Amino acid sequence: MTGENTVEPMKFYFAPMEGITGYTFRQVHHTCYPGMDRYFTPFISPNQHHAVNPKEHRDVTGDNNGTVPLVPQVLTNKPELFLWAARELKEKYGYEEVNLNLGCPSRTVVSKGKGSGFLAEPDKLERFFDEVFSAVEAAPSEGKPGEEGAGYPRISVKTRLGLEDVQEFPDILRIYNQYPLSELIIHPRVQKEFYKGIPHLEVFAGAVRECPHSLCYNGDIWCLEDYIRIKELFPTVKKVMLGRGLLANPELVLELKAYENCMAEGKEWNGYQISHAQLKKYHDLLLQGYLAQMNGDATNVLFKMKELWGFLGQQFPEERLVKKMVKANKLKEYEELAARLFESRGV
Ligand SMILES: Cc1cc2nc3c(=O)[nH]c(=O)nc-3n(C[C@H](O)[C@H](O)[C@H](O)COP(=O)(O)O)c2cc1C
């Protein structure tokens, strides 16, 4: 590898996760664990009535996002709807980049030919990009996409490898390679695998060889060792996106950055201890944040918090207490159990 590649710092992205990484979650994570280079919104679904619906508006508006570095994501298979949403996200909300979702594996999305469902129709996908990038090029503009005077934001893609089989990917990649995407984020699984099995790293390796775009790796980075493995396998890839690993350990980004700093300074790595005090702050701010977002609706807040413990529970050996929390019927009961759990960690 060249010296240039080794000095370029790694960038860390927080994956979009529908129902979880909304504006409250992102703000709280960014406050407690600053260091992510980007967060992505869960997908916005434009239709003939609106580019951005009221719930999506609340998620993308600057009022709810403060200084969080954010890229909105759009899910559609219609070029005119994508262009409408992209224009609106730039003009009304000031976003310089929009991400197209070509990875969502959910059956309702796939059955409409969207998300990873769109990957099953390469001809249609090519026509989609033709139309989108022709419009971007033709738009009256005083700058490149994403710049202030430009009509459209930059366009990036988050993709899976196909619907059924990784053999589909070379044709899909050939399409991506023809258009000026600002970056390509690859989750190397096919739709039918959902989140099961092992990511197809050999197929990602093919993309590293053959794709001219700036690449981001996404998938199953749960801990430092997983990260080091990806870094060693793909030393030219300078961006990683983390999802569930950050739900399980929201401090993981700080650990990865500490490791990078340690390596840059040529020091020995002595491991990393997460702070349970900071985790408590994160937990408490999330709880307060959701109560504010949901106007005090304790039932829904309880649901949100319990969902998180499916991941966060891994940080606590006190399995029985975590199980009780996940079964709690009242927010008050949940809060008491959470306080006990953190007390058991000395905070
Ligand atoms: C509950 C859930 C919701 C998700 N929602 C989205 C989404 O809105 N847009 C998207 O591109 N990916 C979505 N994903 C996929 C993640 O962004 C990411 O690609 C996936 O979790 C793999 O990364 P990980 O192994 O680091 O978690 C979702 C994943 C989960 C588990």
PDB file of C-alpha atoms in Angstrom, residues 299 302-303 306 321-337:
ATOM      1  CA  THR A 299     -46.259   3.075  26.642  1.00  0.00           C
ATOM      2  CA  LEU A 302     -41.224   1.948  27.144  1.00  0.00           C
ATOM      3  CA  PHE A 303     -41.452   0.045  23.853  1.00  0.00           C
ATOM      4  CA  LYS A 306     -37.037  -2.139  25.609  1.00  0.00           C
ATOM      5  CA  LEU A 321     -32.183  -8.051  35.549  1.00  0.00           C
ATOM      6  CA  VAL A 322     -32.029  -7.207  31.844  1.00  0.00           C
ATOM      7  CA  LYS A 323     -34.683  -9.868  31.148  1.00  0.00           C
ATOM      8  CA  LYS A 324     -36.935  -8.296  33.793  1.00  0.00           C
ATOM      9  CA  MET A 325     -36.486  -4.884  32.187  1.00  0.00           C
ATOM     10  CA  VAL A 326     -37.464  -6.231  28.800  1.00  0.00           C
ATOM     11  CA  LYS A 327     -40.607  -7.706  30.370  1.00  0.00           C
ATOM     12  CA  ALA A 328     -41.559  -4.584  32.363  1.00  0.00           C
ATOM     13  CA  ASN A 329     -45.130  -3.427  31.754  1.00  0.00           C
ATOM     14  CA  LYS A 330     -44.846   0.050  33.207  1.00  0.00           C
ATOM     15  CA  LEU A 331     -42.270   2.714  32.507  1.00  0.00           C
ATOM     16  CA  LYS A 332     -41.842   3.352  36.233  1.00  0.00           C
ATOM     17  CA  GLU A 333     -41.027  -0.302  36.864  1.00  0.00           C
ATOM     18  CA  TYR A 334     -38.585  -0.227  33.948  1.00  0.00           C
ATOM     19  CA  GLU A 335     -36.881   2.900  35.292  1.00  0.00           C
ATOM     20  CA  GLU A 336     -36.409   1.337  38.729  1.00  0.00           C
ATOM     21  CA  LEU A 337     -34.878  -1.799  37.217  1.00  0.00           C
TER      22      LEU A 337
END
